[in-house]
CSV table of C-alpha atoms and ligand atoms in Angstrom, one decimal:
chain,number,residue,atom,x,y,z
A,1,MET,CA,93.0,104.7,108.6
A,2,LEU,CA,96.4,106.1,107.6
A,3,LYS,CA,96.1,109.4,105.9
A,4,ILE,CA,99.0,111.1,104.1
A,5,ASP,CA,98.4,114.6,103.0
A,6,GLY,CA,100.7,116.6,100.7
A,7,LEU,CA,103.8,114.8,102.1
A,8,THR,CA,107.0,116.2,100.7
A,9,LYS,CA,110.6,115.6,101.5
A,10,ALA,CA,113.6,117.2,99.7
A,11,PHE,CA,117.3,116.4,100.0
A,12,LYS,CA,119.1,119.6,99.1
A,13,ASP,CA,117.0,120.9,96.2
A,14,ARG,CA,115.8,117.6,94.9
A,15,LYS,CA,112.4,116.3,96.0
A,16,ALA,CA,112.6,112.6,97.0
A,17,VAL,CA,108.9,112.5,97.9
A,18,ASP,CA,106.8,115.1,96.1
A,19,ASN,CA,103.3,116.1,97.4
A,20,VAL,CA,102.1,112.6,98.1
A,21,SER,CA,98.5,112.2,99.4
A,22,LEU,CA,97.1,108.8,100.2
A,23,GLU,CA,94.4,107.2,102.3
A,24,ILE,CA,95.1,103.7,103.4
A,25,PRO,CA,92.2,102.0,105.3
A,26,ASP,CA,92.9,99.6,108.1
A,27,GLY,CA,93.6,96.0,107.0
A,28,GLN,CA,94.8,96.7,103.5
A,29,ILE,CA,98.0,95.1,102.0
A,30,VAL,CA,99.6,97.7,99.8
A,31,GLY,CA,102.5,97.4,97.5
A,32,ILE,CA,104.6,100.4,96.6
A,33,ILE,CA,106.6,100.0,93.4
A,34,GLY,CA,108.8,102.2,91.4
A,35,ARG,CA,112.3,102.5,89.9
A,36,SER,CA,115.4,102.9,92.1
A,37,GLY,CA,115.4,106.4,93.6
A,38,ALA,CA,111.6,106.9,93.1
A,39,GLY,CA,111.2,107.7,96.8
A,40,LYS,CA,109.8,104.4,98.1
A,41,SER,CA,112.1,104.1,101.1
A,42,THR,CA,111.8,107.8,102.0
A,43,LEU,CA,108.0,107.6,102.0
A,44,LEU,CA,108.0,104.5,104.3
A,45,ARG,CA,110.7,106.0,106.6
A,46,MET,CA,108.6,109.2,107.0
A,47,ILE,CA,105.6,107.2,108.0
A,48,ASN,CA,107.7,105.6,110.7
A,49,ARG,CA,109.3,109.0,111.4
A,50,LEU,CA,112.8,107.6,110.8
A,51,ALA,CA,113.0,110.4,108.2
A,52,GLU,CA,111.6,113.8,109.1
A,53,PRO,CA,108.8,114.9,106.9
A,54,GLY,CA,109.4,118.2,105.1
A,55,GLU,CA,106.0,119.5,104.2
A,56,GLY,CA,102.6,117.9,104.6
A,57,ARG,CA,101.0,115.7,107.3
A,58,ILE,CA,100.7,112.1,108.3
A,59,LEU,CA,97.6,111.2,110.3
A,60,PHE,CA,96.7,107.8,111.9
A,61,GLY,CA,93.0,107.9,112.9
A,62,ARG,CA,92.8,111.4,114.4
A,63,ARG,CA,96.4,111.5,115.6
A,64,ASP,CA,98.8,113.7,113.9
A,65,ILE,CA,102.0,111.6,113.5
A,66,THR,CA,104.0,114.4,111.9
A,67,THR,CA,104.5,116.3,115.1
A,68,LEU,CA,105.0,113.5,117.7
A,69,LYS,CA,108.0,113.8,120.0
A,70,GLY,CA,109.6,111.9,122.8
A,71,ARG,CA,107.5,109.2,124.5
A,72,GLU,CA,104.6,109.6,122.0
A,73,LEU,CA,107.0,109.1,119.0
A,74,HIS,CA,108.4,106.0,120.8
A,75,ALA,CA,104.9,104.7,121.2
A,76,TRP,CA,104.1,105.4,117.5
A,77,ARG,CA,107.2,103.3,116.5
A,78,ALA,CA,105.7,100.4,118.4
A,79,THR,CA,102.4,100.8,116.6
A,80,CYS,CA,104.2,101.0,113.3
A,81,ALA,CA,106.7,98.1,113.0
A,82,MET,CA,109.3,98.1,110.3
A,83,VAL,CA,111.0,95.2,108.5
A,84,PHE,CA,114.1,95.8,106.3
A,85,GLN,CA,115.8,94.2,103.4
A,86,GLN,CA,118.8,93.4,105.5
A,87,PHE,CA,116.8,92.0,108.5
A,88,ASN,CA,118.6,94.1,111.1
A,89,LEU,CA,119.0,91.2,113.7
A,90,VAL,CA,121.7,91.2,116.3
A,91,GLY,CA,123.8,88.4,115.0
A,92,ARG,CA,125.5,87.4,118.3
A,93,LEU,CA,122.2,87.2,120.2
A,94,ASP,CA,119.9,84.2,120.1
A,95,VAL,CA,116.7,84.2,118.1
A,96,ILE,CA,114.3,84.5,121.0
A,97,THR,CA,116.2,87.5,122.4
A,98,ASN,CA,116.1,89.2,119.0
A,99,VAL,CA,112.3,88.7,118.9
A,100,LEU,CA,111.9,90.0,122.5
A,101,THR,CA,113.7,93.2,121.5
A,102,GLY,CA,110.4,94.0,119.8
A,103,ARG,CA,108.9,94.3,123.3
A,104,LEU,CA,111.4,97.0,124.3
A,105,TYR,CA,109.0,99.6,122.9
A,106,HIS,CA,106.6,98.6,125.7
A,107,HIS,CA,109.2,98.9,128.5
A,108,GLY,CA,110.9,101.6,130.5
A,109,LEU,CA,114.6,102.2,130.1
A,110,VAL,CA,115.8,100.2,133.1
A,111,ALA,CA,113.8,97.1,132.2
A,112,SER,CA,115.1,97.5,128.6
A,113,LEU,CA,118.7,97.7,129.8
A,114,LEU,CA,118.3,94.6,132.0
A,115,GLN,CA,116.5,92.8,129.2
A,116,HIS,CA,113.9,91.9,131.7
A,117,PHE,CA,111.0,90.2,130.0
A,118,THR,CA,108.0,88.5,131.6
A,119,ALA,CA,107.1,84.9,131.2
A,120,ALA,CA,104.0,86.0,129.2
A,121,GLU,CA,106.2,88.0,126.8
A,122,ARG,CA,108.5,85.0,126.3
A,123,ALA,CA,105.5,82.8,125.6
A,124,TYR,CA,104.2,85.4,123.2
A,125,ALA,CA,107.6,85.5,121.4
A,126,ILE,CA,107.7,81.7,121.0
A,127,LYS,CA,104.2,81.8,119.6
A,128,ALA,CA,105.2,84.5,117.1
A,129,LEU,CA,108.2,82.4,116.1
A,130,ASP,CA,105.9,79.3,115.8
A,131,ARG,CA,103.5,81.2,113.5
A,132,LEU,CA,106.5,81.7,111.2
A,133,GLY,CA,107.7,78.1,111.5
A,134,MET,CA,110.8,79.3,113.4
A,135,ALA,CA,110.1,78.2,117.0
A,136,HIS,CA,112.7,75.4,116.7
A,137,THR,CA,115.5,78.0,116.2
A,138,ALA,CA,114.6,80.0,119.4
A,139,LEU,CA,117.9,79.3,121.1
A,140,GLN,CA,120.1,79.4,118.0
A,141,GLN,CA,122.4,82.4,117.5
A,142,ALA,CA,120.8,84.7,114.9
A,143,ASP,CA,123.8,84.9,112.7
A,144,THR,CA,123.7,81.1,112.0
A,145,LEU,CA,120.3,81.4,110.2
A,146,SER,CA,119.8,81.6,106.5
A,147,GLY,CA,118.5,84.9,105.0
A,148,GLY,CA,114.9,83.7,104.7
A,149,GLN,CA,115.0,82.4,108.3
A,150,MET,CA,116.4,85.8,109.4
A,151,GLN,CA,113.6,87.7,107.7
A,152,ARG,CA,111.0,85.4,109.4
A,153,VAL,CA,112.6,86.1,112.8
A,154,ALA,CA,112.5,89.9,111.9
A,155,ILE,CA,108.8,89.5,111.2
A,156,ALA,CA,108.2,87.7,114.5
A,157,ARG,CA,110.1,90.6,116.2
A,158,ALA,CA,107.7,93.0,114.5
A,159,LEU,CA,104.7,91.0,115.6
A,160,VAL,CA,105.6,91.1,119.3
A,161,GLN,CA,105.5,94.9,119.0
A,162,GLU,CA,101.7,94.3,118.6
A,163,PRO,CA,101.7,96.8,115.7
A,164,LYS,CA,98.7,98.1,113.9
A,165,LEU,CA,100.8,98.8,110.8
A,166,LEU,CA,103.7,96.8,109.4
A,167,LEU,CA,106.0,98.6,107.0
A,168,ALA,CA,108.3,96.4,105.0
A,169,ASP,CA,111.1,98.0,102.9
A,170,GLU,CA,111.9,95.5,100.2
A,171,PRO,CA,111.7,92.5,102.6
A,172,ILE,CA,112.4,89.9,99.9
A,173,ALA,CA,115.0,91.7,97.8
A,174,SER,CA,117.9,89.7,99.3
A,175,LEU,CA,116.1,86.3,99.2
A,176,ASP,CA,115.9,83.5,96.7
A,177,PRO,CA,112.4,82.8,95.2
A,178,LEU,CA,111.4,80.1,97.6
A,179,ASN,CA,112.2,82.2,100.7
A,180,ALA,CA,110.7,85.2,99.0
A,181,LYS,CA,107.4,83.2,98.7
A,182,ILE,CA,107.6,82.1,102.4
A,183,VAL,CA,108.1,85.6,103.6
A,184,MET,CA,105.4,87.1,101.4
A,185,ASP,CA,103.0,84.4,102.4
A,186,ALA,CA,103.8,85.2,106.1
A,187,LEU,CA,103.1,88.9,105.5
A,188,ARG,CA,99.8,88.0,103.9
A,189,THR,CA,98.8,85.7,106.7
A,190,ILE,CA,99.5,88.3,109.3
A,191,ASN,CA,97.5,90.8,107.3
A,192,ARG,CA,94.5,88.5,106.9
A,193,GLU,CA,94.5,86.9,110.4
A,194,ASP,CA,95.5,89.9,112.6
A,195,GLY,CA,94.1,92.7,110.5
A,196,ILE,CA,97.4,94.5,110.5
A,197,THR,CA,97.8,96.9,107.6
A,198,VAL,CA,100.9,96.0,105.6
A,199,ILE,CA,102.7,98.5,103.4
A,200,CYS,CA,105.4,96.9,101.5
A,201,ASN,CA,108.0,98.4,99.1
A,202,LEU,CA,108.6,95.8,96.4
A,203,HIS,CA,111.2,95.2,93.8
A,204,THR,CA,109.1,93.0,91.5
A,205,LEU,CA,105.8,93.9,89.9
A,206,ASP,CA,104.8,90.3,89.9
A,207,THR,CA,105.0,90.0,93.7
A,208,ALA,CA,103.0,93.2,94.1
A,209,ARG,CA,100.3,91.7,91.7
A,210,THR,CA,100.2,88.4,93.5
A,211,TYR,CA,100.0,89.6,97.1
A,212,CYS,CA,98.7,93.1,97.3
A,213,ASP,CA,95.1,94.5,97.4
A,214,ARG,CA,96.4,97.7,96.1
A,215,ILE,CA,99.4,98.9,94.2
A,216,ILE,CA,100.9,102.4,94.4
A,217,GLY,CA,103.4,103.4,91.7
A,218,LEU,CA,105.9,106.1,92.5
A,219,ALA,CA,108.0,108.0,89.9
A,220,GLU,CA,110.3,110.8,90.9
A,221,GLY,CA,108.6,111.1,94.2
A,222,LYS,CA,105.0,111.4,92.9
A,223,VAL,CA,102.2,108.9,92.9
A,224,VAL,CA,101.6,108.0,89.2
A,225,PHE,CA,99.4,104.9,89.8
A,226,ASP,CA,97.1,103.9,92.6
A,227,GLY,CA,94.8,101.0,92.0
A,228,ASN,CA,94.2,97.3,92.2
A,229,PRO,CA,96.5,94.8,90.4
A,230,GLU,CA,94.0,94.3,87.5
A,231,GLN,CA,94.1,98.1,86.7
A,232,LEU,CA,97.9,98.0,86.3
A,233,THR,CA,98.2,98.0,82.5
A,234,MET,CA,101.3,98.0,80.4
A,235,ARG,CA,100.6,101.8,79.8
A,236,MET,CA,100.7,102.4,83.6
A,237,ALA,CA,103.8,100.2,84.0
A,238,ARG,CA,105.5,102.5,81.4
A,239,GLU,CA,104.6,105.5,83.4
A,240,ILE,CA,106.1,103.9,86.5
A,241,TYR,CA,109.2,102.2,85.1
A,242,GLY,CA,109.9,104.1,81.9
A,243,ALA,CA,112.3,102.2,79.7
A,244,GLU,CA,112.3,99.2,82.0
A,245,ALA,CA,108.5,98.7,81.8
A,246,GLU,CA,108.5,95.9,79.3
A,247,GLU,CA,110.8,93.8,81.4
A,248,ALA,CA,109.0,94.7,84.6
A,249,PHE,CA,105.5,93.9,83.2
A,250,HIS,CA,106.4,90.4,82.1
A,251,GLU,CA,108.8,89.3,84.7
A,252,GLY,CA,108.1,86.5,87.2
A,253,MET,CA,109.4,86.3,90.8
A,254,THR,CA,112.5,84.5,89.8
A,255,SER,CA,113.9,87.0,87.3
A,256,THR,CA,116.0,90.1,87.6
A,257,SER,CA,115.0,93.2,89.6
A,258,LEU,CA,112.9,96.0,88.3
A,259,ASN,CA,114.9,98.9,89.6
A,260,GLY,CA,117.9,98.6,87.4
A,261,GLN,CA,120.0,96.5,89.8
A,262,PRO,CA,120.5,92.8,89.3
A,263,ALA,CA,118.4,90.7,91.7
A,264,LYS,CA,120.6,89.9,94.7
A,265,PRO,CA,120.6,86.1,95.2
A,266,ALA,CA,120.6,84.9,98.8
A,267,LEU,CA,123.5,82.8,100.0
A,268,SER,CA,123.2,79.2,98.9
A,269,ALA,CA,123.0,76.4,101.5
A,270,ALA,CA,126.6,75.5,100.6
A,271,GLU,CA,127.8,79.1,101.2
A,272,ILE,CA,126.1,79.2,104.5
A,273,ALA,CA,127.6,75.9,105.6
A,274,LYS,CA,131.0,77.1,104.5
A,275,ALA,CA,130.6,80.4,106.5
A,276,GLN,CA,129.5,78.4,109.5
A,277,ILE,CA,132.5,76.0,109.3
A,278,ALA,CA,134.8,79.0,109.0
A,279,LYS,CA,133.2,80.6,112.1
A,280,ALA,CA,133.4,77.4,114.1
A,281,GLU,CA,137.1,77.0,113.1
A,282,ALA,CA,137.8,80.6,114.2
A,283,LEU,CA,136.2,79.9,117.5
A,284,VAL,CA,138.2,76.7,118.1
A,285,GLY,CA,141.3,78.7,117.1
B,1,ATP,N1,119.6,110.5,103.4
B,1,ATP,C1,119.6,111.0,102.1
B,1,ATP,N2,120.4,112.0,101.7
B,1,ATP,C2,120.4,112.5,100.4
B,1,ATP,N3,119.6,112.0,99.5
B,1,ATP,C3,118.8,111.0,99.8
B,1,ATP,C4,118.8,110.4,101.1
B,1,ATP,N4,117.9,109.4,101.1
B,1,ATP,C5,117.4,109.3,99.9
B,1,ATP,N5,117.9,110.3,99.1
B,1,ATP,C6,117.6,110.5,97.7
B,1,ATP,O1,116.2,110.5,97.6
B,1,ATP,C7,115.7,109.9,96.4
B,1,ATP,C8,114.7,108.8,96.8
B,1,ATP,O2,115.5,107.8,97.5
B,1,ATP,P1,114.8,106.5,98.1
B,1,ATP,O3,115.8,105.7,98.8
B,1,ATP,O4,113.6,106.9,98.8
B,1,ATP,O5,114.4,105.7,96.7
B,1,ATP,P2,113.8,104.2,96.6
B,1,ATP,O6,112.6,104.3,95.7
B,1,ATP,O7,113.7,103.6,97.9
B,1,ATP,O8,115.0,103.5,95.7
B,1,ATP,P3,115.6,102.0,95.8
B,1,ATP,O9,114.6,101.2,94.9
B,1,ATP,O10,116.9,102.1,95.2
B,1,ATP,O11,115.6,101.6,97.2
B,1,ATP,C9,117.0,109.4,95.7
B,1,ATP,O12,117.3,110.3,94.7
B,1,ATP,C10,118.0,109.3,96.8
B,1,ATP,O13,119.3,109.5,96.3
B,2,MG,MG1,114.5,101.9,98.8
C-alpha cells in the first residue's frame, strides 16, 4: 500500500501540490488527470523523490519514503520505476544496454561503471524486451527506433528494475494512437500479470477511462475527484477541467489533448526514414 498523507509542495508561494492524501492499494492501475499545471508531474516526482516533498508524508507499507537518504533512497528508486513522456533512452547505446541500465540500481558503483552485467541479467533483459515485442531490436542503436518502440524499451528497462510500483508521466503523450494503444496495453499487462501498481499521468480522459481501475482528478494541486471510471460524470469533469471539460469528456484517443496543448503527433514512418537516411549520410561523410 502506498499512503500519501497531507503532501504539499510549493514553488515560491504557489502550491503545485496542495495537501494531497491518498491510499493506493497494491496492484491498482491508477490514472491521474488534470489540466496543464494541475500538479500531476510534481506529485509523481515526489513519490519517486525526484522532487523533494514540502510538507506531509509518503509511506510504502510501513516505510517512510519522505525521509530516505543515500543508499536507501537509491533502493527506493529501484522499487519505484519511472517512465517519461520523452522515453529518456541513451540514443547512442544499443537497446539491450539501455534495458540493462535498469539493473544499475542493484549494482555497486564499480560494476555500474564497468557495465558489468551477469548472464542471468542479460537473459532477463531479453525476456523483458520479448514481453514488449521488442526482442528483435536488442542490438539496434536506440536512436533508430520509432517513438512507440522507444517507449516499449523504456518500459522493459523499468521492468528489469523489478519494481513494485511503476510511475508513468504522460507515457503516451508523444505517440500516435496505435502506439499509444500498444504502450497502454503493455502497462495493463504488466499490472495484471506481475501485480505491479501502476500510477499514470494521462493527457486524455478517454485513456484513463479505458485502462484505469481508479481515476484521480487534480485541479490546482488538490484532489477534486477520486473514483472509478463510471463515477466520472460530466459534472466532475467540469470540476477537473473547467472550461475544457466538454471537449475532454467526449474526446477519443485520437483527438486533441485535454490540457490546453495540441496533441503532439509522433514522427511518421517517412519522417523517421528521412532522419535515418540523413544520419547514415552524415556517418558516411
Ligand atoms: N521546478 C519548478 N519550479 C517552479 N515551478 C514549478 C516547477 N515544477 C512545477 N512547477 C509549477 O508547479 C505547477 C504544477 O506543475 P506540474 O508540472 O506538476 O503540472 P502538470 O499537471 O504535470 O502539468 P502538465 O500537464 O503541463 O504536465 C505549475 O504551476 C508549474 O509551473
Ligand atoms: Mg506534467
